[in-house]
mmCIF file of C-alpha atoms and ligand atoms in Angstrom:
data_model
loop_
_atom_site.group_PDB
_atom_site.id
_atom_site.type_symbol
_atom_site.label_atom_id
_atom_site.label_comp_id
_atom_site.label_asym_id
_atom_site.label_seq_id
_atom_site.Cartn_x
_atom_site.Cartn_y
_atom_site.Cartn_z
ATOM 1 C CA UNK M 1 -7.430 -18.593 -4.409
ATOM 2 C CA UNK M 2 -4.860 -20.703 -5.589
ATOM 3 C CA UNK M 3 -1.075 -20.035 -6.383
ATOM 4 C CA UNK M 4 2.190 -21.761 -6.804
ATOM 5 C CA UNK M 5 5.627 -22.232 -4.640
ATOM 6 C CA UNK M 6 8.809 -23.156 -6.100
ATOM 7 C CA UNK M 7 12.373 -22.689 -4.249
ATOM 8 C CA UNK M 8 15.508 -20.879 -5.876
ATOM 9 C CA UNK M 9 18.397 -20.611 -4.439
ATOM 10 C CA UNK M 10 20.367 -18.266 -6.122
ATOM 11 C CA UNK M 11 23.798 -18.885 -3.639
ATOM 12 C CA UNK M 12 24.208 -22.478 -4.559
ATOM 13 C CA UNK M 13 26.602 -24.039 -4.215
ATOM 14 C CA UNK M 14 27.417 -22.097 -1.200
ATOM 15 C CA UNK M 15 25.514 -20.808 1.811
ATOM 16 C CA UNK M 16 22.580 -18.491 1.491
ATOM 17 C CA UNK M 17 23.006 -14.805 3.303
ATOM 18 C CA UNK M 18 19.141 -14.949 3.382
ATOM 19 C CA UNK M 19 16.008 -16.257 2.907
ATOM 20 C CA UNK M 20 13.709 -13.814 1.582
ATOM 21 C CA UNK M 21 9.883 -14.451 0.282
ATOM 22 C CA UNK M 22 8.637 -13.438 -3.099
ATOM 23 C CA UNK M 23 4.501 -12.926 -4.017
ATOM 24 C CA UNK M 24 4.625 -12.509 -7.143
ATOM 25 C CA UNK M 25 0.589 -10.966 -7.975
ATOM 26 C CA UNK M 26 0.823 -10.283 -11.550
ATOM 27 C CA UNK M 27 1.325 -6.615 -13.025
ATOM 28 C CA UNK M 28 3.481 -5.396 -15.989
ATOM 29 C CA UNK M 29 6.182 -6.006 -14.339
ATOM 30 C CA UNK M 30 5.941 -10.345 -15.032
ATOM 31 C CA UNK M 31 4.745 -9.623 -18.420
ATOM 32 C CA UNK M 32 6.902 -11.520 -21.566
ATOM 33 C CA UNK M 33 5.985 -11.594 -25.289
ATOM 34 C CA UNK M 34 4.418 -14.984 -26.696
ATOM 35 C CA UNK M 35 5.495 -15.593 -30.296
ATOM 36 C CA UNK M 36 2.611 -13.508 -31.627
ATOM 37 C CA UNK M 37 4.039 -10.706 -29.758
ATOM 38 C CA UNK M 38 0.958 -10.109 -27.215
ATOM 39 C CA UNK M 39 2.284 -9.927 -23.275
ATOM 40 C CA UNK M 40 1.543 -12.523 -21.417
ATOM 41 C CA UNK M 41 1.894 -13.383 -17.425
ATOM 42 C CA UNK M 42 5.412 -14.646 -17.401
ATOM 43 C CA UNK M 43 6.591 -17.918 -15.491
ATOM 44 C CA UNK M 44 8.212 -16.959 -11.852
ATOM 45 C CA UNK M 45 9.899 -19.935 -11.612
ATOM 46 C CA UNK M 46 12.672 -18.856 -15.015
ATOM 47 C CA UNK M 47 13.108 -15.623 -13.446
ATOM 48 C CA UNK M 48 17.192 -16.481 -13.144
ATOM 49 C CA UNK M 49 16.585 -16.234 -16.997
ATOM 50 C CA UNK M 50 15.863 -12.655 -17.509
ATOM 51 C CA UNK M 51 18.239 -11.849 -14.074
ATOM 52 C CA UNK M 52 21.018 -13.691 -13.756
ATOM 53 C CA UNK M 53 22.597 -11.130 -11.720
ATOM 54 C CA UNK M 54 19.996 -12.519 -9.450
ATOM 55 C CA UNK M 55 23.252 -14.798 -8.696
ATOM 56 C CA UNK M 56 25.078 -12.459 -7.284
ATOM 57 C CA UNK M 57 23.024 -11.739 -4.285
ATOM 58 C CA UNK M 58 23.159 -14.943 -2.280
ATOM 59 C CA UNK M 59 20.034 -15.452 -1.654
ATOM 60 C CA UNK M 60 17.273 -18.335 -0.595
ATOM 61 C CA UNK M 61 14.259 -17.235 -2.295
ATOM 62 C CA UNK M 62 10.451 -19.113 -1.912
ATOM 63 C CA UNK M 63 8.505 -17.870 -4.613
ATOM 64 C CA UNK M 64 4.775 -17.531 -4.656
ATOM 65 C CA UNK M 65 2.988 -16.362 -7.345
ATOM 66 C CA UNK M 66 -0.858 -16.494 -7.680
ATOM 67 C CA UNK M 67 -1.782 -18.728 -10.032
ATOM 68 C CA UNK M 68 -3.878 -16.777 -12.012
ATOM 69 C CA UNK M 69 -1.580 -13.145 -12.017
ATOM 70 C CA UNK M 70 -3.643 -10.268 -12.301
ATOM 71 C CA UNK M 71 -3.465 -6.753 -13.214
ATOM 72 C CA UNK M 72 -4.149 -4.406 -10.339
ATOM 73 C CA UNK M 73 -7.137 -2.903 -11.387
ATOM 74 C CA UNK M 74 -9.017 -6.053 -10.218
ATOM 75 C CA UNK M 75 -7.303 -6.197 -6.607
ATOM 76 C CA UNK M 76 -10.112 -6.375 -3.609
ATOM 77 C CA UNK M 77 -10.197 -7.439 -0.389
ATOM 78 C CA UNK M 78 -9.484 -11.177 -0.597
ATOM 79 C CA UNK M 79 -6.475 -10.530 -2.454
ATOM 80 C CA UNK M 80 -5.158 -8.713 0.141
ATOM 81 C CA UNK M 81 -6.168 -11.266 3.066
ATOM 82 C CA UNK M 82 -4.155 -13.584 0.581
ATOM 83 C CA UNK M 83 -1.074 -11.711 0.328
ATOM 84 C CA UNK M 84 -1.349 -11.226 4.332
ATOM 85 C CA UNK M 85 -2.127 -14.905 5.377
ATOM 86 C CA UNK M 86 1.173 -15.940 2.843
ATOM 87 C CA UNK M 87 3.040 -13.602 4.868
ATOM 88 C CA UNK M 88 2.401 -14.803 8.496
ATOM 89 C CA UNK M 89 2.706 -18.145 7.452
ATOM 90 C CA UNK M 90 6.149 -17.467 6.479
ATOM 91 C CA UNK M 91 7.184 -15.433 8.816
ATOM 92 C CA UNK M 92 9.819 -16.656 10.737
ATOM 93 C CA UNK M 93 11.223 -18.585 8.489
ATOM 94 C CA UNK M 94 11.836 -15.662 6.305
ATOM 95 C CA UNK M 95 14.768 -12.660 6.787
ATOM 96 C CA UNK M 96 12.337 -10.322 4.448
ATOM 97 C CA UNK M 97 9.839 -10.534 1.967
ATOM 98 C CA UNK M 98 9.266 -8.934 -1.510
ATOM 99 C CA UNK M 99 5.453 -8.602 -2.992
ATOM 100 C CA UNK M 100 5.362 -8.119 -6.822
ATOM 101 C CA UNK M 101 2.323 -5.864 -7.729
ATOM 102 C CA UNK M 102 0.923 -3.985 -10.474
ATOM 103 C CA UNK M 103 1.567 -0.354 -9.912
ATOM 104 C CA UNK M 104 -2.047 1.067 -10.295
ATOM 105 C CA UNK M 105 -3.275 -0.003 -6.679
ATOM 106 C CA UNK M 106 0.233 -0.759 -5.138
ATOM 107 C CA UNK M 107 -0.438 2.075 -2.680
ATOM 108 C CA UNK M 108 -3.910 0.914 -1.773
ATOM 109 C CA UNK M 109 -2.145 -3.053 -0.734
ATOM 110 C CA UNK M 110 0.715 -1.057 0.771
ATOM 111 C CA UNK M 111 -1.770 0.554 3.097
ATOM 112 C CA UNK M 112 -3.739 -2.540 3.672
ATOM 113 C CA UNK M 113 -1.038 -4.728 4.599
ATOM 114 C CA UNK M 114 0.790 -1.998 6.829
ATOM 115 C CA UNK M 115 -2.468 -2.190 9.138
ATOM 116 C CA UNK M 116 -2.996 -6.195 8.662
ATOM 117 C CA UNK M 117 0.646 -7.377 9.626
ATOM 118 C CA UNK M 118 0.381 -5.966 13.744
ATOM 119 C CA UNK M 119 3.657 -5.781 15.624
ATOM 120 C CA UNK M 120 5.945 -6.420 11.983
ATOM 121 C CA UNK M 121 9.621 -6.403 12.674
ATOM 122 C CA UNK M 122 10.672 -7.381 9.175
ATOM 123 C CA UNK M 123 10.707 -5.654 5.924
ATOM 124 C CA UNK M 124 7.693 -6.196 3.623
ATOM 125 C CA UNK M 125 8.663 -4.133 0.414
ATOM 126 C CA UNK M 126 6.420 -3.716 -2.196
ATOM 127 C CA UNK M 127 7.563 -3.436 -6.006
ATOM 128 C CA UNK M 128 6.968 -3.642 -9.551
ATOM 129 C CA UNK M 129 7.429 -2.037 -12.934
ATOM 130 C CA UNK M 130 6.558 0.253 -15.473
ATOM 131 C CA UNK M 131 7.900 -1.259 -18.295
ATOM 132 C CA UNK M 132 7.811 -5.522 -18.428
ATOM 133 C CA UNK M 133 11.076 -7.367 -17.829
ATOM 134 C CA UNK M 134 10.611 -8.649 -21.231
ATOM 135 C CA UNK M 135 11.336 -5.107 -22.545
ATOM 136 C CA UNK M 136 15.080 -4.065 -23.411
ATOM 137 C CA UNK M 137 14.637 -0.631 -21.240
ATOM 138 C CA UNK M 138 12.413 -2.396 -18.403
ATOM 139 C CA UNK M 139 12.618 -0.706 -14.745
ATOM 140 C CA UNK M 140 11.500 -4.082 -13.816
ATOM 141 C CA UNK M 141 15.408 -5.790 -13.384
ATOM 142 C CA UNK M 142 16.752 -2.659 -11.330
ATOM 143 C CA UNK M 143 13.656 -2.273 -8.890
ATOM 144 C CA UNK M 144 13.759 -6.038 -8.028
ATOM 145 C CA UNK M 145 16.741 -6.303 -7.663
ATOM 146 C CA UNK M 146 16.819 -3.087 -4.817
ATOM 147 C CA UNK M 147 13.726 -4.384 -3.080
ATOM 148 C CA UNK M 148 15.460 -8.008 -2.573
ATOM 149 C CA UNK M 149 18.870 -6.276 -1.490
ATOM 150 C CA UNK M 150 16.510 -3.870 0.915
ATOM 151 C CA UNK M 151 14.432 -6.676 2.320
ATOM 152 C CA UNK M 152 17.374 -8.379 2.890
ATOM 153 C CA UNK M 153 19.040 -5.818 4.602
ATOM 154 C CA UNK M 154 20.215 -6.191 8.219
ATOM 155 C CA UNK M 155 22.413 -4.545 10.826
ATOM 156 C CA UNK M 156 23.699 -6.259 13.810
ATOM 157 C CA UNK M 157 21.139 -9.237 13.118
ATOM 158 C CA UNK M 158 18.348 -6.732 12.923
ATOM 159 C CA UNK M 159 16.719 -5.343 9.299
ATOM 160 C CA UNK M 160 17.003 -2.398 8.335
ATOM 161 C CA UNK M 161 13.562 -1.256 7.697
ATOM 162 C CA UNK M 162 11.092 -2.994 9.052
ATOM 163 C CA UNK M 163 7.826 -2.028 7.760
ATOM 164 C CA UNK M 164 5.780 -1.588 4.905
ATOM 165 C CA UNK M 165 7.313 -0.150 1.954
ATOM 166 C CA UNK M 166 7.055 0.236 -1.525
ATOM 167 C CA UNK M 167 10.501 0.796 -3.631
ATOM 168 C CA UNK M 168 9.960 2.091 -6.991
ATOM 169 C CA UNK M 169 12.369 3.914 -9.264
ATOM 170 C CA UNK M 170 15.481 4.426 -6.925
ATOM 171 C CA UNK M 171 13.211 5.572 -3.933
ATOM 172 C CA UNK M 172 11.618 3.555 -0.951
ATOM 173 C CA UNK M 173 8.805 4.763 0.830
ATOM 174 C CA UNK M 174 6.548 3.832 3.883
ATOM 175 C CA UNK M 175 4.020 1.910 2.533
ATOM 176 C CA UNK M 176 0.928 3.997 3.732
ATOM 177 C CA UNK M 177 2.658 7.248 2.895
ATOM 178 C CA UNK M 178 2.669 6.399 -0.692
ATOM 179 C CA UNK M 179 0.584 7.415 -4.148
ATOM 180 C CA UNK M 180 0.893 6.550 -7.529
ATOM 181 C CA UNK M 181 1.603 10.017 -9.101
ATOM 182 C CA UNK M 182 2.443 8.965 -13.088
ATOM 183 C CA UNK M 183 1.368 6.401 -15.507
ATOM 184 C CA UNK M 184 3.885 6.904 -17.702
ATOM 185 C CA UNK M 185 7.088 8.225 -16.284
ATOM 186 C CA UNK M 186 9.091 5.636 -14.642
ATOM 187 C CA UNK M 187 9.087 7.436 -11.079
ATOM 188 C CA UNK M 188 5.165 6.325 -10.538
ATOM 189 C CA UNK M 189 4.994 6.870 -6.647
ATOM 190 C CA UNK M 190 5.537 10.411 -4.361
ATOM 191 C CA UNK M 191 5.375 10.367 -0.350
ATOM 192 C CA UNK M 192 4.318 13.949 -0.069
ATOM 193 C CA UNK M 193 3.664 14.096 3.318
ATOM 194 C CA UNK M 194 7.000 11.885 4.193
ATOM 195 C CA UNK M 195 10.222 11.606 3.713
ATOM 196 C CA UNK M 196 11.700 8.462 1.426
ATOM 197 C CA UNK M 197 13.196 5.881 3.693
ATOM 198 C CA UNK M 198 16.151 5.269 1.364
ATOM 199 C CA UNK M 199 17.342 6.279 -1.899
ATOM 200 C CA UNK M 200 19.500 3.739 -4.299
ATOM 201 C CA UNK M 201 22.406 5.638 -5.782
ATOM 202 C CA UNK M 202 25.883 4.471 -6.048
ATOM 203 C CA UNK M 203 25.064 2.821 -2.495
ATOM 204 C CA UNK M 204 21.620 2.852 -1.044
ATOM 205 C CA UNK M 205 21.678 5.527 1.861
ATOM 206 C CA UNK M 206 18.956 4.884 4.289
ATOM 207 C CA UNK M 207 16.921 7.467 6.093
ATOM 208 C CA UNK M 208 17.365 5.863 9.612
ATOM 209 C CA UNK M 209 15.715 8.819 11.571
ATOM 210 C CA UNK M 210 12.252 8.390 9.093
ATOM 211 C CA UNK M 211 12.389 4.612 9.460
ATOM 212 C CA UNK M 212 10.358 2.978 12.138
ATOM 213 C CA UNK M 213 11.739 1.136 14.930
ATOM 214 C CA UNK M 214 9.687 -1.462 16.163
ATOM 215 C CA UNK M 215 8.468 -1.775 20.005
ATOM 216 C CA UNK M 216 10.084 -4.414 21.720
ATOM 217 C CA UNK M 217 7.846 -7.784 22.754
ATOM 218 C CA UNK M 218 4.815 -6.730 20.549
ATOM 219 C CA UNK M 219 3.574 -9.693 19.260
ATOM 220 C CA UNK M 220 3.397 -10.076 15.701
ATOM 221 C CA UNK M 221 -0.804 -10.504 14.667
ATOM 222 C CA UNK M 222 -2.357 -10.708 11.351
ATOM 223 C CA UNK M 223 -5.591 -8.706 10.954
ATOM 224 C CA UNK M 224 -7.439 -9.332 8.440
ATOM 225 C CA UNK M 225 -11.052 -8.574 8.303
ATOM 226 C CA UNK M 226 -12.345 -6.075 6.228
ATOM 227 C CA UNK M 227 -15.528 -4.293 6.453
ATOM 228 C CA UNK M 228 -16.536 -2.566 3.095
ATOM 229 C CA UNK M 229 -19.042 -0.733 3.853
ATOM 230 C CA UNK M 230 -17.339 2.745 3.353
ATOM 231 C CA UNK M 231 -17.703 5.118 0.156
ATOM 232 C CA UNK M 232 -15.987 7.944 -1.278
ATOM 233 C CA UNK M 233 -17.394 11.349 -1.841
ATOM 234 C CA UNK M 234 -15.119 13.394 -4.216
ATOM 235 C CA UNK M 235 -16.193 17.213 -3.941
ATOM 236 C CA UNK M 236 -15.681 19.419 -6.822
ATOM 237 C CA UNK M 237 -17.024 23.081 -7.794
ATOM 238 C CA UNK M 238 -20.656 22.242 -8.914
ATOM 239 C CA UNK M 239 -21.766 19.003 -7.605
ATOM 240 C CA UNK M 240 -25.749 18.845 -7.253
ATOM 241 C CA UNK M 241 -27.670 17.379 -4.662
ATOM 242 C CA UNK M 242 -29.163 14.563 -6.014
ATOM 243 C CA UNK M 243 -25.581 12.970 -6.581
ATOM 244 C CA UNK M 244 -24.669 13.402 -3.265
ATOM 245 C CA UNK M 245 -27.892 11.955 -2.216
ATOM 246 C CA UNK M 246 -27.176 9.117 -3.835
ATOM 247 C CA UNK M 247 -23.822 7.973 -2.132
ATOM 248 C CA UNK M 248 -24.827 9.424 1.261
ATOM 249 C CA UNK M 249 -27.957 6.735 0.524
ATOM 250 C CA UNK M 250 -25.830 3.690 -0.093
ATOM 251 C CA UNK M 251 -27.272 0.744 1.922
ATOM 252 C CA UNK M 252 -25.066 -0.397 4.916
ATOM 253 C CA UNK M 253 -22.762 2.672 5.033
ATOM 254 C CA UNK M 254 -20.696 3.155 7.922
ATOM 255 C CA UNK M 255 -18.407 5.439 6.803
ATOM 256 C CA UNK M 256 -17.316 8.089 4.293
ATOM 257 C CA UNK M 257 -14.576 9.501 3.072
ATOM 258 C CA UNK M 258 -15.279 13.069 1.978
ATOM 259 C CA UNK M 259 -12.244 14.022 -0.650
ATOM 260 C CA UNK M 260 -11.966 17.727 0.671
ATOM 261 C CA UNK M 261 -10.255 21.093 -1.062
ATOM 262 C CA UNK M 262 -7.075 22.856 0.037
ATOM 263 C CA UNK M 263 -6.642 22.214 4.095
ATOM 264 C CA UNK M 264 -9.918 20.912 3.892
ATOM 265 C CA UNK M 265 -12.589 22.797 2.897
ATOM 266 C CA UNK M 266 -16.076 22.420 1.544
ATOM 267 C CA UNK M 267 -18.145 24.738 -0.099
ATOM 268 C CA UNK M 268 -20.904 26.105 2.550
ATOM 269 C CA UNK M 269 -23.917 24.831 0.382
ATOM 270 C CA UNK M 270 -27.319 24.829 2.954
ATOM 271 C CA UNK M 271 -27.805 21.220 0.940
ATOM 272 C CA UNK M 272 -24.971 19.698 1.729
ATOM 273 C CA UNK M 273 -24.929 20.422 5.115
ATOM 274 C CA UNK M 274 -28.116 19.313 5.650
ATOM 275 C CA UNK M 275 -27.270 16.374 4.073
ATOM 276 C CA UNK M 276 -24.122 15.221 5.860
ATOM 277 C CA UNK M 277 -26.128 16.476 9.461
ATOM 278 C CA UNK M 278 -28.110 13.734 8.407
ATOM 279 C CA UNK M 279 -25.749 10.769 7.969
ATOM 280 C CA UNK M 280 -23.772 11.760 10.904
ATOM 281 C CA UNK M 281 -26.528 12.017 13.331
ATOM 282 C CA UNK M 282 -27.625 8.647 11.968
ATOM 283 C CA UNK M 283 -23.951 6.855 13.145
ATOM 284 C CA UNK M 284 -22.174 7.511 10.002
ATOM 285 C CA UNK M 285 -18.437 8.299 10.494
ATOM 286 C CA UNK M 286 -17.384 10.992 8.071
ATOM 287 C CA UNK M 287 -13.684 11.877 7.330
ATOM 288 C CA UNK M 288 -12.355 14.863 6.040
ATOM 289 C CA UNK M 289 -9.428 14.314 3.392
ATOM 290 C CA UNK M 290 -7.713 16.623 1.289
ATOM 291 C CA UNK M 291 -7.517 16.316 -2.327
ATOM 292 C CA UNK M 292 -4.074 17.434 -2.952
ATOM 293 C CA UNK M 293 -1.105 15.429 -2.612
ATOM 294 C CA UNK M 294 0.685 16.973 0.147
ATOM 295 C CA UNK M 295 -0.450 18.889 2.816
ATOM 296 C CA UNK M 296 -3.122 18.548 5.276
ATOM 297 C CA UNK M 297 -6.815 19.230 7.103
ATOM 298 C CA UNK M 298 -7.097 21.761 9.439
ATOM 299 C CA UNK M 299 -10.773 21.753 10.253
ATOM 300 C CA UNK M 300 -11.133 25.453 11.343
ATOM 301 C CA UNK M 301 -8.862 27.538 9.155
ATOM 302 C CA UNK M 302 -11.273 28.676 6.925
ATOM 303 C CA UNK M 303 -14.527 28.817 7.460
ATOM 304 C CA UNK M 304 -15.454 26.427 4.757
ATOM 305 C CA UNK M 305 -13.789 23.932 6.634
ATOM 306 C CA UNK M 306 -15.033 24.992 10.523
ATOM 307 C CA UNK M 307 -18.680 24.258 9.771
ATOM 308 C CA UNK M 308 -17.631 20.649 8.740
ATOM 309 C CA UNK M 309 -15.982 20.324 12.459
ATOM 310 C CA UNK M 310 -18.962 21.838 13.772
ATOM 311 C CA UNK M 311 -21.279 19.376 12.367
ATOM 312 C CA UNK M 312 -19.181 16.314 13.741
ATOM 313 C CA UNK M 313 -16.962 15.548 10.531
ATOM 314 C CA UNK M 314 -13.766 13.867 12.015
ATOM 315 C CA UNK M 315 -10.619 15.202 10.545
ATOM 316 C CA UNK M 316 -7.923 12.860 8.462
ATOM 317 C CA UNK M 317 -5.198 15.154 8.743
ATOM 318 C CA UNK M 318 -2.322 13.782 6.510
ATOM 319 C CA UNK M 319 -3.372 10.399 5.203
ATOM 320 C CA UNK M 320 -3.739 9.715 1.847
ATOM 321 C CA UNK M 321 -6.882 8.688 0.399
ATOM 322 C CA UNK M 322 -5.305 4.933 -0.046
ATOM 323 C CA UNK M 323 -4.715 4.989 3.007
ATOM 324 C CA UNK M 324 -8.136 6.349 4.475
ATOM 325 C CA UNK M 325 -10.005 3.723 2.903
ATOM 326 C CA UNK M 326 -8.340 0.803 4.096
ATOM 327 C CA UNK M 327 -7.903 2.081 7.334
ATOM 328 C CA UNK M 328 -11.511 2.481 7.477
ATOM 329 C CA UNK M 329 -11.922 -1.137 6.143
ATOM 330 C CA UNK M 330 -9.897 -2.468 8.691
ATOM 331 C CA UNK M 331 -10.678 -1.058 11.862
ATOM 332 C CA UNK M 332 -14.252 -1.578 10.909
ATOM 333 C CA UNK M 333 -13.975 -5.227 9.862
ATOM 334 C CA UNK M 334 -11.988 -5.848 12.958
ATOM 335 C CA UNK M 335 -13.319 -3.661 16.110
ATOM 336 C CA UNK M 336 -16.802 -2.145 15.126
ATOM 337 C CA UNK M 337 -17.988 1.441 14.459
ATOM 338 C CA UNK M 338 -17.576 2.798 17.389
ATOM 339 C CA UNK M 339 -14.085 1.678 18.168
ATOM 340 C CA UNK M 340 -13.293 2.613 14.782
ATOM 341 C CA UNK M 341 -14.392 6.365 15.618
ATOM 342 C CA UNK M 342 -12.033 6.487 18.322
ATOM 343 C CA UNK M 343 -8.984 4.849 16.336
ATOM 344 C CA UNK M 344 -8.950 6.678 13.100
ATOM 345 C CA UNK M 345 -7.540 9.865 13.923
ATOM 346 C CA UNK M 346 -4.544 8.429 15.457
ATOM 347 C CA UNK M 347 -1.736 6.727 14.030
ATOM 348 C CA UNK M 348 -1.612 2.818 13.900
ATOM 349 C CA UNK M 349 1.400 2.246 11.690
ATOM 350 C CA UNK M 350 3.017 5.960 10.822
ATOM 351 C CA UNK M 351 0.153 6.698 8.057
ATOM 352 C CA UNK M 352 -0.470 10.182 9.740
ATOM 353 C CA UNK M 353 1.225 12.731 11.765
ATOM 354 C CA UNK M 354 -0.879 13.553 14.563
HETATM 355 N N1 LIG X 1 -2.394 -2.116 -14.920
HETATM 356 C C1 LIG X 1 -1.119 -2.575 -14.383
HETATM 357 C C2 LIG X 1 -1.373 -3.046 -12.959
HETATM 358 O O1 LIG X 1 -1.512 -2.256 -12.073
HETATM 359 C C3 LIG X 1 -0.105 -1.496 -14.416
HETATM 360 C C4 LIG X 1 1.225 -1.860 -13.807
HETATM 361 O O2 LIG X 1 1.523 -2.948 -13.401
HETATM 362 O O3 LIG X 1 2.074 -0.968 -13.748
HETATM 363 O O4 LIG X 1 -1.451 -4.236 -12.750
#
């Protein structure tokens, strides 16, 4: 995959306060009106054009945007190795670094990258827009703008928050922690399960207590194989057989995530637990997540959900779906089944409380 660098320094003539990276991945938020009036992928490199406030921070900014931007939808794996390898590369050259993403799988790279970038001890905040810059009322100008003054961010020498966020409409979030809640509104993303690491007001008061603090001499690693040969199983009242069949029968499959009601319960259909007996007995890791937003499993509560522990389902207590999957992905890409079995119940960068 191909992309483009270009340098701005926004503090010229004077000295930069810092150097901060920008991947700029495509979205609404880069989107500009040709003369026919259809939106188009705007060029990175005139972004002191539609924010020349951009000025006032002082920064040292390397921009890379992919050269073909895309919308979100279309993220996969490779993107996200992309976006990863970028980031190591730069590392210590770089104070922070800001990724510019489309807002429909934002959560799902936020995960991903929070479990690729081992032993981080700068920020990584993720951002982008409802509305394009282009547009007179865009969200686009304010939630750059925050992200680059977060990432830049530093007491004593040291950042603020270093980890894995996403900022979006006056809030900043751990990465992993994050959903994308509205498609309309401009405050797209809720942590449900965890409090926002900062919220932009008059000043931007961080949540120091939430925000992670890294562990000294951990060596910063970049993990980035992915193994995608997991599936999704979304329960509902009056799902048949045969359709369960079907995903439980996917070629390859090494784990499922089974999208769970309430504190994670199942209905207690002879079927169904015949058929996930099956998979599990033949290797298949199977993880219990709750459909709603906030909460979490508690295989055993109910019975609907104790016959699920009984039969070896492995609980996902309070991780999203987002971040589940690329957990999964991950763990699996990089140490194996078995390893994986052992590692996804715990927390490997503050996506679940234990
Ligand atoms: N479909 C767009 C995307 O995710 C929506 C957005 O950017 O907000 O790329």
């Amino acid at each position: 995959m191909a992309y483009n660098q270009v340098n701005i320094n926004t503090a010229l003539p004077g000295p930069a306060q810092s150097r901060i990276l920008i991947v700029y991945t495509g979205g609404t938020f880069g989107m500009v009106r040709n003369k026919d009036g259809a939106l188009m992928p705007f060029d990175f490199s005139r972004i002191l054009e539609h924010l020349p406030t951009l000025k006032n921070l002082y920064l040292d900014l390397t921009v890379i945007s992919f050269a073909d931007p895309i919308d979100s939808s279309n993220i996969q794996p490779p993107h996200w190795q992309m976006i990863g390898q970028i980031i190591f590369e730069h590392y210590h050259q770089h104070d922070g670094f800001v990724v510019l993403h489309g807002t429909d799988t934002m959560s799902f790279t936020a995960s991903a990258l929070s479990f690729m970038l081992q032993g981080l001890t700068k920020p990584v905040i993720l951002t982008g827009a409802q509305l394009p810059i282009s547009e007179p009322r865009s969200d686009a100008r304010e939630n750059l703008i925050t992200s680059l003054e977060i990432a830049a961010a530093k007491k004593s020498g040291k950042p603020l928050v270093p980890e894995v966020c996403v900022f979006f409409d006056y809030e900043l979030l751990r990465g992993n922690r994050s959903k994308k809640v509205e498609s309309r509104h401009f405050d797209a993303f809720e942590s449900s399960n965890y409090p926002a690491l900062a919220k932009a007001g008059v000043a931007i008061d961080y949540n120091f207590p939430a925000i992670h603090v890294p562990r000294a001499g951990r060596a910063f690693k970049l993990r980035s194989n992915f193994n995608d040969q997991v599936a999704v199983l979304k329960l509902f009242p009056g799902i048949n057989e045969a359709a369960v069949s079907a995903v439980l029968a996917t070629q390859g499959l090494q784990a499922l995530v089974i999208e769970t009601f309430g504190s994670g319960n199942a209905p207690a259909l002879g079927w169904l637990k015949k058929l996930l007996t099956t998979v599990i007995n033949r290797g298949v890791l199977v993880l219990n997540i709750t459909q709603c937003g906030g909460g979490r499993v508690e295989q055993g509560k109910y019975e609907t959900s104790l016959w699920l522990k009984e039969i070896g389902v492995t609980s996902g207590a309070d991780m999203t779906v987002e971040a589940a999957i690329t957990k999964l992905m991950i763990l699996l890409g990089e140490q194996g089944l078995e390893k994986t079995k052992q590692l996804i119940g715990k927390p490997l960068a503050g996506e679940l409380t234990a």
